[in-house]
Short mmCIF file of C-alpha atoms in Angstrom, two decimals:
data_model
loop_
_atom_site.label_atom_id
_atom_site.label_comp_id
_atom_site.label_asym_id
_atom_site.label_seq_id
_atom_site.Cartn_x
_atom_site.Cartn_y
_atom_site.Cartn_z
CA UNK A 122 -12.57 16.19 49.14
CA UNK A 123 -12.15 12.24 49.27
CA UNK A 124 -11.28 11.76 53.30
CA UNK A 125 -8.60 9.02 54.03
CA UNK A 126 -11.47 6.60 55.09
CA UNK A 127 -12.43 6.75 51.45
CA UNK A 128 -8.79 6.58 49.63
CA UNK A 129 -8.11 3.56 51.89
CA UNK A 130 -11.36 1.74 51.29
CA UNK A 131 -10.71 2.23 48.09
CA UNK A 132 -7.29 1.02 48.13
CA UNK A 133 -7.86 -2.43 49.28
CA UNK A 134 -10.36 -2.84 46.08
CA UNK A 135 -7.72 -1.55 42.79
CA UNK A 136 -4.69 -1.83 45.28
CA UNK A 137 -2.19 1.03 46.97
CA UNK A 138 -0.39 1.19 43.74
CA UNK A 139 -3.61 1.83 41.39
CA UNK A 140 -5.03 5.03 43.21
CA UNK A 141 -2.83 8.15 42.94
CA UNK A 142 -3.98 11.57 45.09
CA UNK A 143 -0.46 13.19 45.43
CA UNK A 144 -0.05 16.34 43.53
CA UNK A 145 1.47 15.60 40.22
CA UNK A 146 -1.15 13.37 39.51
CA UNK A 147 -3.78 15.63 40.64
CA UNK A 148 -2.58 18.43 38.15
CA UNK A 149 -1.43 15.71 35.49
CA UNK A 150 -5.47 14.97 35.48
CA UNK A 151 -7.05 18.36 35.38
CA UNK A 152 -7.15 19.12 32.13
CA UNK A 153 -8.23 18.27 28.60
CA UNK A 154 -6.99 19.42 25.56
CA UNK A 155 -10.10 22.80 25.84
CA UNK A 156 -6.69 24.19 28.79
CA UNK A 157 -9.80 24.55 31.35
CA UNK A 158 -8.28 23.09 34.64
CA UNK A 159 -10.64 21.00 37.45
CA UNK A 160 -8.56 18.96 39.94
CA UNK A 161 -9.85 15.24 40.91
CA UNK A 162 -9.28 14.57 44.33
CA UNK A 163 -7.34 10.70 43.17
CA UNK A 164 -6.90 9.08 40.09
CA UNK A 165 -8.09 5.35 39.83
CA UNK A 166 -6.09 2.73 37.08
CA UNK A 167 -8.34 0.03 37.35
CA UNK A 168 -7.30 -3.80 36.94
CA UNK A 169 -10.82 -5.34 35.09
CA UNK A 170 -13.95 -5.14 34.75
CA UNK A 171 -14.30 -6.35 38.51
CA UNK A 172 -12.16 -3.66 40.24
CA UNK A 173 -14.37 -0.96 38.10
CA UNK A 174 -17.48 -2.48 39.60
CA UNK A 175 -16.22 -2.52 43.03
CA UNK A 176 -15.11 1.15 42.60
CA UNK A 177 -18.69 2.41 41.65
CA UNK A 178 -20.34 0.04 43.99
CA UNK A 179 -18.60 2.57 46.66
CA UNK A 180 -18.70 5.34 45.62
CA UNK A 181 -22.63 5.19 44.71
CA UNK A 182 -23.00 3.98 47.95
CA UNK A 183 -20.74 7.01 49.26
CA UNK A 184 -22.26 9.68 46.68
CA UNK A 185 -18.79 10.18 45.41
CA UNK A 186 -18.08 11.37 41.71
CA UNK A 187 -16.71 9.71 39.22
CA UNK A 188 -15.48 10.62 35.52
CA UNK A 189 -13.98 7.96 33.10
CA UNK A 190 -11.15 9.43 31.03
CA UNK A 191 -9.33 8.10 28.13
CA UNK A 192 -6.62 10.21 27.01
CA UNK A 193 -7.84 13.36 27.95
CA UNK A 194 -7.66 14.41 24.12
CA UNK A 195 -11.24 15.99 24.24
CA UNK A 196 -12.05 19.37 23.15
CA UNK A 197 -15.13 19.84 25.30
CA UNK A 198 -14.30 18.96 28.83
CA UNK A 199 -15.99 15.75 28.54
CA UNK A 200 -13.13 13.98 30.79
CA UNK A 201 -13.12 17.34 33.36
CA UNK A 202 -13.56 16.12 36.72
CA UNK A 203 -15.51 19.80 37.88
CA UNK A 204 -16.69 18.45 40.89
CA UNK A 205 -13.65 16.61 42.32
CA UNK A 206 -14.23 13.05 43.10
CA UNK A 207 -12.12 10.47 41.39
CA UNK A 208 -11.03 10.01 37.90
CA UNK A 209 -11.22 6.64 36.34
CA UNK A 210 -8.03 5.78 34.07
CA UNK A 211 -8.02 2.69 31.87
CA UNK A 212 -4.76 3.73 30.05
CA UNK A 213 -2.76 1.66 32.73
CA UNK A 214 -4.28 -1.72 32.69
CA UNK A 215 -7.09 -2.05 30.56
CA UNK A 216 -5.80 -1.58 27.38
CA UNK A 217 -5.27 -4.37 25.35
CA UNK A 218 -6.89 -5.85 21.61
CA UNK A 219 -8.53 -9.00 23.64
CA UNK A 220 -9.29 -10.40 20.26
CA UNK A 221 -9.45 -9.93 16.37
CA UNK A 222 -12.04 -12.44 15.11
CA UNK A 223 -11.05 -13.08 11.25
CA UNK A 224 -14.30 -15.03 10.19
CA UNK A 225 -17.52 -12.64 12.11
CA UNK A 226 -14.47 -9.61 10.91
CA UNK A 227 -15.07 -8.40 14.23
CA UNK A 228 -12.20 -6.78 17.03
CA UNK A 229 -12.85 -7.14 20.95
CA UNK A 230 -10.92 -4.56 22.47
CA UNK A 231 -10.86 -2.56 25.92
CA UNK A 232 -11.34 1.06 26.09
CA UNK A 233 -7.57 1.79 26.83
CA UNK A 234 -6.77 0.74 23.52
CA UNK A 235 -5.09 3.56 21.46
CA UNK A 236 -7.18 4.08 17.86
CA UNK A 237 -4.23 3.82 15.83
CA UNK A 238 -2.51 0.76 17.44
CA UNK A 239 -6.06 -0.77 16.86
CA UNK A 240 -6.15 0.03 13.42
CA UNK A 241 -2.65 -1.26 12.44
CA UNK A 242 -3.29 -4.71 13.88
CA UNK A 243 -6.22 -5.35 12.15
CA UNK A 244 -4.58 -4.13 8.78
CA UNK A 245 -1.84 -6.55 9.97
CA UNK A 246 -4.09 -9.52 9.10
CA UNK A 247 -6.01 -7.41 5.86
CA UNK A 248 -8.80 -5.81 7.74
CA UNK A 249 -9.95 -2.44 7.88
CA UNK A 250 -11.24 -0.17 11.09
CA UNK A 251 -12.28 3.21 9.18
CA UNK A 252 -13.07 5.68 12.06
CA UNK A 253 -9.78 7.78 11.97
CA UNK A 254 -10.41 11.10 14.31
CA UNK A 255 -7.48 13.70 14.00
CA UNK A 256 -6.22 11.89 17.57
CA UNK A 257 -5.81 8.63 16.38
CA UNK A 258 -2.28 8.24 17.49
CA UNK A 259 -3.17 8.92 21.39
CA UNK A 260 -6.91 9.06 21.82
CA UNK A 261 -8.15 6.00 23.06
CA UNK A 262 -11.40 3.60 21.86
CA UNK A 263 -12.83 4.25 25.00
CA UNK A 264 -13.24 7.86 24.95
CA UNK A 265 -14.01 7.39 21.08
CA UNK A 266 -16.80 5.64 22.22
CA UNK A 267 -18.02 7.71 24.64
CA UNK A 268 -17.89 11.23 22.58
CA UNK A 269 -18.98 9.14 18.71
CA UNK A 270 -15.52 10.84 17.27
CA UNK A 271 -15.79 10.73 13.72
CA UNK A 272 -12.45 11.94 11.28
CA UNK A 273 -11.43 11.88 7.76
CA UNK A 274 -12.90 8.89 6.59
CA UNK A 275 -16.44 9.26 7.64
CA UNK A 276 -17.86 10.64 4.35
CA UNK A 277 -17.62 6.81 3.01
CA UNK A 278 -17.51 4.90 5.98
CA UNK A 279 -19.82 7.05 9.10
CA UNK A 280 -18.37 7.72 12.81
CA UNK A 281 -18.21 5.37 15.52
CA UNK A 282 -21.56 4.46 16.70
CA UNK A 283 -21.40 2.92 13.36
CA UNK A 284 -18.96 0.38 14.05
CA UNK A 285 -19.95 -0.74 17.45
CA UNK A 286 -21.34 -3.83 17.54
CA UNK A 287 -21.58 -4.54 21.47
CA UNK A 288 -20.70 -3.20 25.01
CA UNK A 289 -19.52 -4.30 28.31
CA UNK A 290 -20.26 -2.06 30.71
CA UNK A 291 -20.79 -1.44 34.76
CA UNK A 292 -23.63 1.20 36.00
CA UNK A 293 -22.89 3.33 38.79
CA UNK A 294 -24.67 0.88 41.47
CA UNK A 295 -21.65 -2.11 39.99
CA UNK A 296 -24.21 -4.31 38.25
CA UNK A 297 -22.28 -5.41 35.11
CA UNK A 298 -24.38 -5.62 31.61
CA UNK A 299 -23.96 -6.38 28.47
CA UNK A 300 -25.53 -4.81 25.61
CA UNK A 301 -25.63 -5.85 21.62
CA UNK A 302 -24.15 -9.21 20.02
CA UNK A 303 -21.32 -10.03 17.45
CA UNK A 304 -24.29 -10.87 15.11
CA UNK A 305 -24.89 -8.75 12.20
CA UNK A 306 -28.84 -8.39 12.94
CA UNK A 307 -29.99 -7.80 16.56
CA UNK A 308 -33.32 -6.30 17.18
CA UNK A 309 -34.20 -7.74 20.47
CA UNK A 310 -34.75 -4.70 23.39
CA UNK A 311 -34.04 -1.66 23.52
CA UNK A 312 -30.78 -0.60 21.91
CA UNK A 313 -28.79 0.13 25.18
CA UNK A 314 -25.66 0.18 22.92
CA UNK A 315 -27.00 3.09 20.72
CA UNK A 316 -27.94 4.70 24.05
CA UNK A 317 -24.28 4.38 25.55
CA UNK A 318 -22.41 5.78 22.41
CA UNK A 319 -21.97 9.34 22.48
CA UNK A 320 -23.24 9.59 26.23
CA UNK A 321 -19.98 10.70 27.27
CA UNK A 322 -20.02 8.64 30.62
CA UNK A 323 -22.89 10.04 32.06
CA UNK A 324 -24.93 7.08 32.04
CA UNK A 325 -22.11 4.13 32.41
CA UNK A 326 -18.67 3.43 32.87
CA UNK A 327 -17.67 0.86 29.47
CA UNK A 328 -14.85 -2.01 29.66
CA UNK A 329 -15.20 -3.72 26.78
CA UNK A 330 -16.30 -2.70 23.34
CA UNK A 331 -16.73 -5.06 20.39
CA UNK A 332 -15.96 -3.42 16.59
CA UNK A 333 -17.24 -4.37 13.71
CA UNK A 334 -14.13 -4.52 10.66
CA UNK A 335 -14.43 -4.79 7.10
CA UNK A 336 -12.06 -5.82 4.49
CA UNK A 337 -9.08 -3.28 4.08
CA UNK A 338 -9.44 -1.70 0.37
CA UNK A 339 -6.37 -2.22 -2.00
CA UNK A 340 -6.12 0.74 -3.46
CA UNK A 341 -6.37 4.45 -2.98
CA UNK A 342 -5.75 7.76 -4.54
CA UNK A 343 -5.76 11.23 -3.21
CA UNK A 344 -6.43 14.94 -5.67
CA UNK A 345 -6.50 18.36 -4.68
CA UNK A 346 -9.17 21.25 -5.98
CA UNK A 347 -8.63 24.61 -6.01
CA UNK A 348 -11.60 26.68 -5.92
CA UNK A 349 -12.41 30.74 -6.57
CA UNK A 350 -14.74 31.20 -3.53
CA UNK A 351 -15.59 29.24 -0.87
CA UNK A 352 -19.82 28.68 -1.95
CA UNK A 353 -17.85 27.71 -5.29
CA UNK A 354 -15.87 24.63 -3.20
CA UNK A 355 -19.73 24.40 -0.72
CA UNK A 356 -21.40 23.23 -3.82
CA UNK A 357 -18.72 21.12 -5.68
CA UNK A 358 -19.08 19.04 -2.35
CA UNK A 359 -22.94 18.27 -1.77
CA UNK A 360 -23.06 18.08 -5.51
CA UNK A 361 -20.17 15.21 -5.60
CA UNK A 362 -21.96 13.21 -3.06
CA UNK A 363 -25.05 13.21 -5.14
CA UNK A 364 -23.05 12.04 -8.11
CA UNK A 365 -22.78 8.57 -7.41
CA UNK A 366 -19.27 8.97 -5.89
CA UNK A 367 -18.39 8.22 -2.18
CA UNK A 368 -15.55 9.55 -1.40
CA UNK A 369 -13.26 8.09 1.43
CA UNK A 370 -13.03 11.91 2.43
CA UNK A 371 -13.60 15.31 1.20
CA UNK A 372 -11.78 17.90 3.33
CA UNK A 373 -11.75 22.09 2.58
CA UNK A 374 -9.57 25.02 4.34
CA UNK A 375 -11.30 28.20 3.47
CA UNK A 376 -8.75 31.36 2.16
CA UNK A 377 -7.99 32.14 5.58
CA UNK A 378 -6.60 28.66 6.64
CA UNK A 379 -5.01 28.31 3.00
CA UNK A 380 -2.91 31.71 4.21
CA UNK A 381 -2.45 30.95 7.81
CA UNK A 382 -0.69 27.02 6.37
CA UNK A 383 1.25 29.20 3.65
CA UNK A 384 2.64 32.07 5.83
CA UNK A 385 3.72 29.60 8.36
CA UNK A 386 5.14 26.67 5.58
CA UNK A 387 5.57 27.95 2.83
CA UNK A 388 4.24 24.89 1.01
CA UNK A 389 3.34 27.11 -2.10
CA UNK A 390 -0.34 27.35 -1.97
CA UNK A 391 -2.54 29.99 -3.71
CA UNK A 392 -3.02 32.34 -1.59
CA UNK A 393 -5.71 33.84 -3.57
CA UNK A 394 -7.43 30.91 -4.01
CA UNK A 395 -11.41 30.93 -1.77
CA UNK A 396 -10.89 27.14 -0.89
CA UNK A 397 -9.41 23.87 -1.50
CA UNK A 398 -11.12 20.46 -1.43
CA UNK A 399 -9.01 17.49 -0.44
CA UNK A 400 -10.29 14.50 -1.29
CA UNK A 401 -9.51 10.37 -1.35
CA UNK A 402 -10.81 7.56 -3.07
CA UNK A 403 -10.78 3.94 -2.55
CA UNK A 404 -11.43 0.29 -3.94
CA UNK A 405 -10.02 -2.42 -5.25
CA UNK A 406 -9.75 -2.29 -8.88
CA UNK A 407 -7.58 0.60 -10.20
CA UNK A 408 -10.05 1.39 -13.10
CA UNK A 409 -12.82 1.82 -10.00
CA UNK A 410 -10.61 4.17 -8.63
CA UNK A 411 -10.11 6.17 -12.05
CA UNK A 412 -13.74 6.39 -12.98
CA UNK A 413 -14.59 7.88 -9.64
CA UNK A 414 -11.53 10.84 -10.08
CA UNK A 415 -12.73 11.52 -13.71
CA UNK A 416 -16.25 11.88 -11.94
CA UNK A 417 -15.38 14.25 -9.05
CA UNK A 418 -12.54 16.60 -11.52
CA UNK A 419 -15.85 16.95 -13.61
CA UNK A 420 -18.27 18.03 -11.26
CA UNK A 421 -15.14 19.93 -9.28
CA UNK A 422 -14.93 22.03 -12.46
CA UNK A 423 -18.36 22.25 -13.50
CA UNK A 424 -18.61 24.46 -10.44
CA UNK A 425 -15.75 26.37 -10.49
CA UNK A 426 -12.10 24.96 -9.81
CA UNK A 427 -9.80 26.34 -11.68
CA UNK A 428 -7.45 23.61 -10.97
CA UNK A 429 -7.45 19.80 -10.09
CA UNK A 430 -4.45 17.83 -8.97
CA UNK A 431 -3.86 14.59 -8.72
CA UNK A 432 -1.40 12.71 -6.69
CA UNK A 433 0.54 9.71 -8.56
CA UNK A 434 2.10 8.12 -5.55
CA UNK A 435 1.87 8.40 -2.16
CA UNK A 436 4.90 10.88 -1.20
CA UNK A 437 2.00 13.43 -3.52
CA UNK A 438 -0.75 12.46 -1.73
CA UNK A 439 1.37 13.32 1.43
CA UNK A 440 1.87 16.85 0.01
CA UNK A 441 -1.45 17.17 -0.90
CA UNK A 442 -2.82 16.47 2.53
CA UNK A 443 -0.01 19.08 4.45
CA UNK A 444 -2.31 22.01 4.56
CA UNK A 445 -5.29 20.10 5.84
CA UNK A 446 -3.00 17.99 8.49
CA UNK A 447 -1.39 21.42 9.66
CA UNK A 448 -4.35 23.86 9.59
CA UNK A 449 -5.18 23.45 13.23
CA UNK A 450 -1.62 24.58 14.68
CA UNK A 451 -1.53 27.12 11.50
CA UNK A 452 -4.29 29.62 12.79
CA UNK A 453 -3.09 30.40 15.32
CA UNK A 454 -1.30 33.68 13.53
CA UNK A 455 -4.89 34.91 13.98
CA UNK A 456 -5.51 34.94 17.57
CA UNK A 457 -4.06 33.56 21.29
CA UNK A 458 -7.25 31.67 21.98
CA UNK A 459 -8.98 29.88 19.56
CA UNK A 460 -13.00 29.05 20.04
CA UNK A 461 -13.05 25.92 18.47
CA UNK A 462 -16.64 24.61 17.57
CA UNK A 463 -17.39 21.22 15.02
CA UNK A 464 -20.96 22.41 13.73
CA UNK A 465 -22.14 20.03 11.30
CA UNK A 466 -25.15 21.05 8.63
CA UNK A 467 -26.69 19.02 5.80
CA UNK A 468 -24.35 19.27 3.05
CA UNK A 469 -26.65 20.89 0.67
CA UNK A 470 -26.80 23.94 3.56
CA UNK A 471 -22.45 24.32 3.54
CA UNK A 472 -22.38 27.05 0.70
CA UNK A 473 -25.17 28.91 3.03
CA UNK A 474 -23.49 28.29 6.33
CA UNK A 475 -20.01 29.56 5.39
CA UNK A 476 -22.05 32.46 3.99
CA UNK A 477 -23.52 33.41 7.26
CA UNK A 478 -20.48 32.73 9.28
CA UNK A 479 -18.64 35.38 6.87
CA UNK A 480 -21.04 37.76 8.42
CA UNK A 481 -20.68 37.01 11.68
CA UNK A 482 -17.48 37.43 11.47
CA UNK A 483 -17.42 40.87 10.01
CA UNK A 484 -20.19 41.51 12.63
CA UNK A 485 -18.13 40.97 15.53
CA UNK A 486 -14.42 42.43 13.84
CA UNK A 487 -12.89 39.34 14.64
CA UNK A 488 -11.13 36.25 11.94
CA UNK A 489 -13.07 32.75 11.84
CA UNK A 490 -11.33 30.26 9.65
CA UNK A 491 -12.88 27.41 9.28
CA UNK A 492 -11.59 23.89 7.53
CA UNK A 493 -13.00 20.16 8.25
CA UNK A 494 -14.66 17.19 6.92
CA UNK A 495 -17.23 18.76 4.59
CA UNK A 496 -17.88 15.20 2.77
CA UNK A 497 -20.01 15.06 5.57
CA UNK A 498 -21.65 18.47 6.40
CA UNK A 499 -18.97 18.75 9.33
CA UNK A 500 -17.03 22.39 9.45
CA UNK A 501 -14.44 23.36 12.06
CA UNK A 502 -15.19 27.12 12.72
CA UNK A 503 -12.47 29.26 15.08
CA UNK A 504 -13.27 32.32 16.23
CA UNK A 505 -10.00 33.45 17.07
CA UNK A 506 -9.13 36.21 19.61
CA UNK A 507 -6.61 37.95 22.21
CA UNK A 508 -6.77 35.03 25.06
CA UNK A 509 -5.30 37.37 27.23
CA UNK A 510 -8.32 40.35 26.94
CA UNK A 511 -11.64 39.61 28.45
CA UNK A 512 -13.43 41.66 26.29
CA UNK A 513 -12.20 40.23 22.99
CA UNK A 514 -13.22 36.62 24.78
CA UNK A 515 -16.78 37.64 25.71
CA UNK A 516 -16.68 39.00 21.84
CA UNK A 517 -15.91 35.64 20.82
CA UNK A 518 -18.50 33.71 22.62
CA UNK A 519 -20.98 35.98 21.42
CA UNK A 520 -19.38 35.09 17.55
CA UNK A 521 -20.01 31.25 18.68
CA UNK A 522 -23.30 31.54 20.14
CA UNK A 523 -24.72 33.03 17.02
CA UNK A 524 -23.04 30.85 14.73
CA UNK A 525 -24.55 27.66 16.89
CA UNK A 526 -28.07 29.33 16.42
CA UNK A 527 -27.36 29.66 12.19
CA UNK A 528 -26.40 26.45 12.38
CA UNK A 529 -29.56 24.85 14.17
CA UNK A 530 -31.96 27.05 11.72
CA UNK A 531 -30.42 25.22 8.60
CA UNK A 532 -31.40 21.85 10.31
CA UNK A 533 -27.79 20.77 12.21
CA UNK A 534 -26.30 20.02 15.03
CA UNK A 535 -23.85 21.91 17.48
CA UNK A 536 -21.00 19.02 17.28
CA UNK A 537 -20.63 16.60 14.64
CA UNK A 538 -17.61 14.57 16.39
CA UNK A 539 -16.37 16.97 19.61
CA UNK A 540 -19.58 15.89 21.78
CA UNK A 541 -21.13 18.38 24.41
CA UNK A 542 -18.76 18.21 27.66
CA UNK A 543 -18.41 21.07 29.69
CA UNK A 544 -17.85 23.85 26.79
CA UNK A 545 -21.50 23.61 24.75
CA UNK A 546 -23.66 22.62 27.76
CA UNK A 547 -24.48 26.57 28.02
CA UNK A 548 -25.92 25.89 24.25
CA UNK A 549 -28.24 22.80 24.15
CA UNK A 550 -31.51 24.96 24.69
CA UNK A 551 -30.58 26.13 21.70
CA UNK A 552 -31.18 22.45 19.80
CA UNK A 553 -33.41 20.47 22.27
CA UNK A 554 -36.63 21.50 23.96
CA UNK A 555 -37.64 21.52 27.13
CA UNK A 556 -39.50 18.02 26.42
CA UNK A 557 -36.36 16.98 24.85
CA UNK A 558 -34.22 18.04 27.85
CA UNK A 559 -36.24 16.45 30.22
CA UNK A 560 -36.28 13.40 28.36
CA UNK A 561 -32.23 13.22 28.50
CA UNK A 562 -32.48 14.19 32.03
CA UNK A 563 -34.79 11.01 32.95
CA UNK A 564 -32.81 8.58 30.58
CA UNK A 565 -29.70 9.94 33.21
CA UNK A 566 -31.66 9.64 36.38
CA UNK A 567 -32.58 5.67 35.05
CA UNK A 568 -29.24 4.63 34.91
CA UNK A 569 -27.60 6.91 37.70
CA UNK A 570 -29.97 8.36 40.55
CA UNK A 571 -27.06 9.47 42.23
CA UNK A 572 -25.65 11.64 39.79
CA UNK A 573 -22.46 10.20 40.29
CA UNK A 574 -21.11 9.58 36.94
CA UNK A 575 -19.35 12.95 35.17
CA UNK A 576 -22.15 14.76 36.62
CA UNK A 577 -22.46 18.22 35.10
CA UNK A 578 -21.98 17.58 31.27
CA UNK A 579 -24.06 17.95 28.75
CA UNK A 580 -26.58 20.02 30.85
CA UNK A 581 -27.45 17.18 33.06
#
C-alpha cells in the first residue's frame, strides 16, 4: 500500500488533481479486457515527459511499482497492476498527434493517442498508417507499442514494430533517452527501439513515438471464398501468398464461427460450408486491383472453393466483412468463458495446425472455434467452456496448454499480436530456454534493477 507520505510526495510532482487513489478509480483501473481484477493503490495522469520522469525517479528510489496503461484493451493482463503500486495513465494529458511531417511521411505522436483518430488524420492529408488491430477505435499507440498489435492489414503491410521509426522514453531511474531517427537508414548502436517494442513496459515507460506513413492507396476491393473444409481454405491461403499476390488481408472463420455468426444474425451464410476466406486488395490502378482478384479466385478454386464473391461497392464489401467483424461476440453460444489464445504458425503449417487443434478439441469434449488473420499465419483459437465450473476451466487450460505446445513444434509462436502479460507467462518455457530466459531476464535487470516497472509479466 502507497502510505500518505508517498501520495503527497507524489502530488506536488503531477499535481493533487493528476493522482487519483479513491475507490472508483481504484476499481475503474483493475482490469483489462482478460476480466482478471488487481487493484493499483493510485492512478497517475501525467502532464509530459518531465512529470513521468519525476514519477519514476521516486518511486525507483522508493521501490514502488509502476505499470503504464493505455486503454486497458489488452487481452493478456499486460496493463494489470498485480502488485499494487501506481498505474501510469497517459489517456488524460498526453495524447495528442504532435506532428504529421508530409515530406520524411512520418507522424510524431504521444502514446495517448487513440489508433483510429491517428489514422484518420493522416488520411486527412493522403497518407496511410496500416497497423489496424481489432481495437483501433479505443486502444491507444502507446499500448500498441508496447504489446506489437498487429490486425487486418498486416498480411501486406506487417505489425507495429514495423512502423516505428523512433522512441522517447524515461527508464525507471528518470534518465530520459531517445532511441532511433526519422531517417530511413539508421544502423548506429544497438537497436534500443527494436528492444522497447513489444516489451510491454517492463523495460521503460515511452512518451513519444515517431511512425513511419506511406502514401494512402486509391483503390480497394474486398471478395469472399467459401471453402468445403477448413485444410481446403489452410492451403488456398499459404498458396495465395506464394502466388505473387499480397493481399491487404486474408481473414477465415472455421464452420463453427460461420454457425455461431449465422445462428446469432442471420446474415445467410452456409452453414455447411468448412471455412470462409475474407480477403482485400489494394493499389492504385483499377486493372492492378483486377489482375490480383482473377489471381486469388484461381488459386481459391484450384483448391477447393466452391464459391467466390466479389464485392462491387463498398456497402458489399461491408456485408462481406460482417461475419469476420462479429465472430468474437458470436461464440459465445458455445461457452461462458472463452480461452482466447492468438497462436501464430508459418503459413504453410495452418492446414496442419487446425488439424491438430480439431483433435484437441475432441480430446478434451469441449468446442474451439477459431477465426483470424491467416494471411499471416495468425489464428484466434477459443476454447470455450462453463465459466462458472472449475472443472470445465481446468479442462480448458489443459485444451490451451497443448495447443501452445502443437503450435511451438510446427515452428511458431504463442502470440502473434496479444503479447505475453499475465495470462501466457505460465507458458514461455514452453518456447524459450533456459539460456533464452535468462537472457530476457538480464536485458530486464539492465534497464530496471529494481524491478519496478510492471514487474511480474512475461515471466520476469
Amino acid at each position: 500500500m502507497l502510505d500518505k507520505k508517498h501520495i503527497k510526495a507524489i502530488s506536488k510532482i503531477v499535481s493533487t488533481e493528476n493522482i487519483y487513489h479513491d475507490r472508483a478509480h481504484m476499481i475503474a483501473y483493475s482490469y483489462d479486457a482478460t476480466r482478471t481484477r488487481y487493484e493499483p493503490d493510485a492512478v497517475v495522469f501525467p502532464r509530459d515527459e518531465k512529470d513521468v520522469s519525476e514519477v519514476l525517479k521516486y518511486c525507483n528510489k522508493h521501490k514502488i511499482s509502476i505499470v503504464p496503461r493505455g486503454a486497458g484493451s489488452g487481452f493478456t493482463g499486460g496493463a494489470l497492476p498485480k502488485n499494487g503500486g501506481i498505474v501510469l495513465a497517459f489517456e488524460k494529458h498526453m495524447n495528442k498527434i504532435l506532428e504529421i511531417d508530409m515530406e520524411n511521411m512520418v507522424a510524431v505522436v504521444q502514446p495517448g493517442v487513440i489508433n483510429m483518430n491517428l489514422q484518420k488524420a493522416v488520411e486527412e492529408v493522403g497518407l496511410f498508417y496500416p497497423p489496424d488491430p481489432a481495437s483501433e477505435h479505443y486502444s491507444t499507440i502507446g499500448g500498441n507499442v508496447s504489446e506489437n498489435a498487429g490486425g487486418m492489414r498486416a498480411a501486406k503491410y506487417g505489425i507495429t514494430k514495423d512502423f516505428v521509426m523512433a522512441l522517447r522514453a524515461v527508464l525507471p531511474n528518470g534518465d530520459i533517452i531517445k532511441s532511433g531517427k526519422k531517417t530511413i537508414k539508421d544502423v548506429a548502436g544497438y537497436n534500443t527501439t527494436g528492444i522497447l517494442v513489444g516489451s510491454e513496459g517492463t523495460l521503460a515507460v515511452i512518451t513519444e513515438i515517431t511512425l513511419k506513413l506511406l502514401s494512402k492507396p486509391k483503390l480497394d476491393k474486398t471478395a469472399m471464398g467459401i471453402f468445403p473444409t477448413v485444410q481446403d481454405a489452410m492451403n488456398a491461403v499459404f498458396k495465395t501468398m506464394a502466388s505473387g499476390v499480397t493481399p491487404v488481408a486474408m481473414e477465415f472463420l472455421d464452420n463453427l464461427t460461420i454457425r455461431a455468426v449465422e445462428e446469432k444474425f442471420n446474415k445467410g451464410l452456409p452453414k455447411d460450408a468448412g471455412a470462409i476466406l475474407i480477403t482485400d486488395v489494394d493499389g492504385d490502378l483499377e486493372v492492378q486491383i483486377d489482375t490480383q482478384l482473377e489471381t486469388i479466385e484461381k488459386v481459391f478454386k484450384e483448391n477447393g472453393c466452391t464459391e467466390f464473391k466479389k464485392a462491387n461497392d463498398k456497402e458489399e464489401a461491408k456485408e462481406l466483412w460482417f461475419a469476420r467483424k462479429n465472430a468474437s461476440q458470436s461464440i459465445t453460444i458455445y461457452g461462458s468463458k472463452k480461452l482466447n489464445e492468438d497462436i501464430t504458425v508459418p503459413r504453410s503449417m495452418l492446414p496442419e495446425l487446425l488439424r491438430r487443434i480439431d483433435e484437441v478439441s475432441k480430446k478434451y469434449d469441449v468446442k474451439v472455434p477459431c477465426f483470424g488473420h491467416t494471411g499471416d499465419g495468425n489464428v484466434h483459437t477459443n476454447v470455450m467452456v462453463d465459466g462458472s465450473d472449475p472443472k470445465q476451466l481446468e479442462i480448458g487450460h489443459k485444451a490451451i496448454e497443448e495447443i501452445f505446445k502443437i503450435t511451438v513444434e510446427l515452428g511458431g509462436t504463442l502470440s502473434g499480436e496479444h503479447g505475453i502479460g499475465l495470462a501466457k507467462a505460465p507458458f514461455m518455457h514452453l518456447a524459450f530456454s533456459e539460456a533464452e530466459m535468462e537472457l530476457f531476464r538480464s536485458i530486464k535487470k539492465a534497464f530496471d534493477p529494481n524491478n519496478i516497472l510492471n514487474p511480474g509479466k512475461m515471466g520476469l
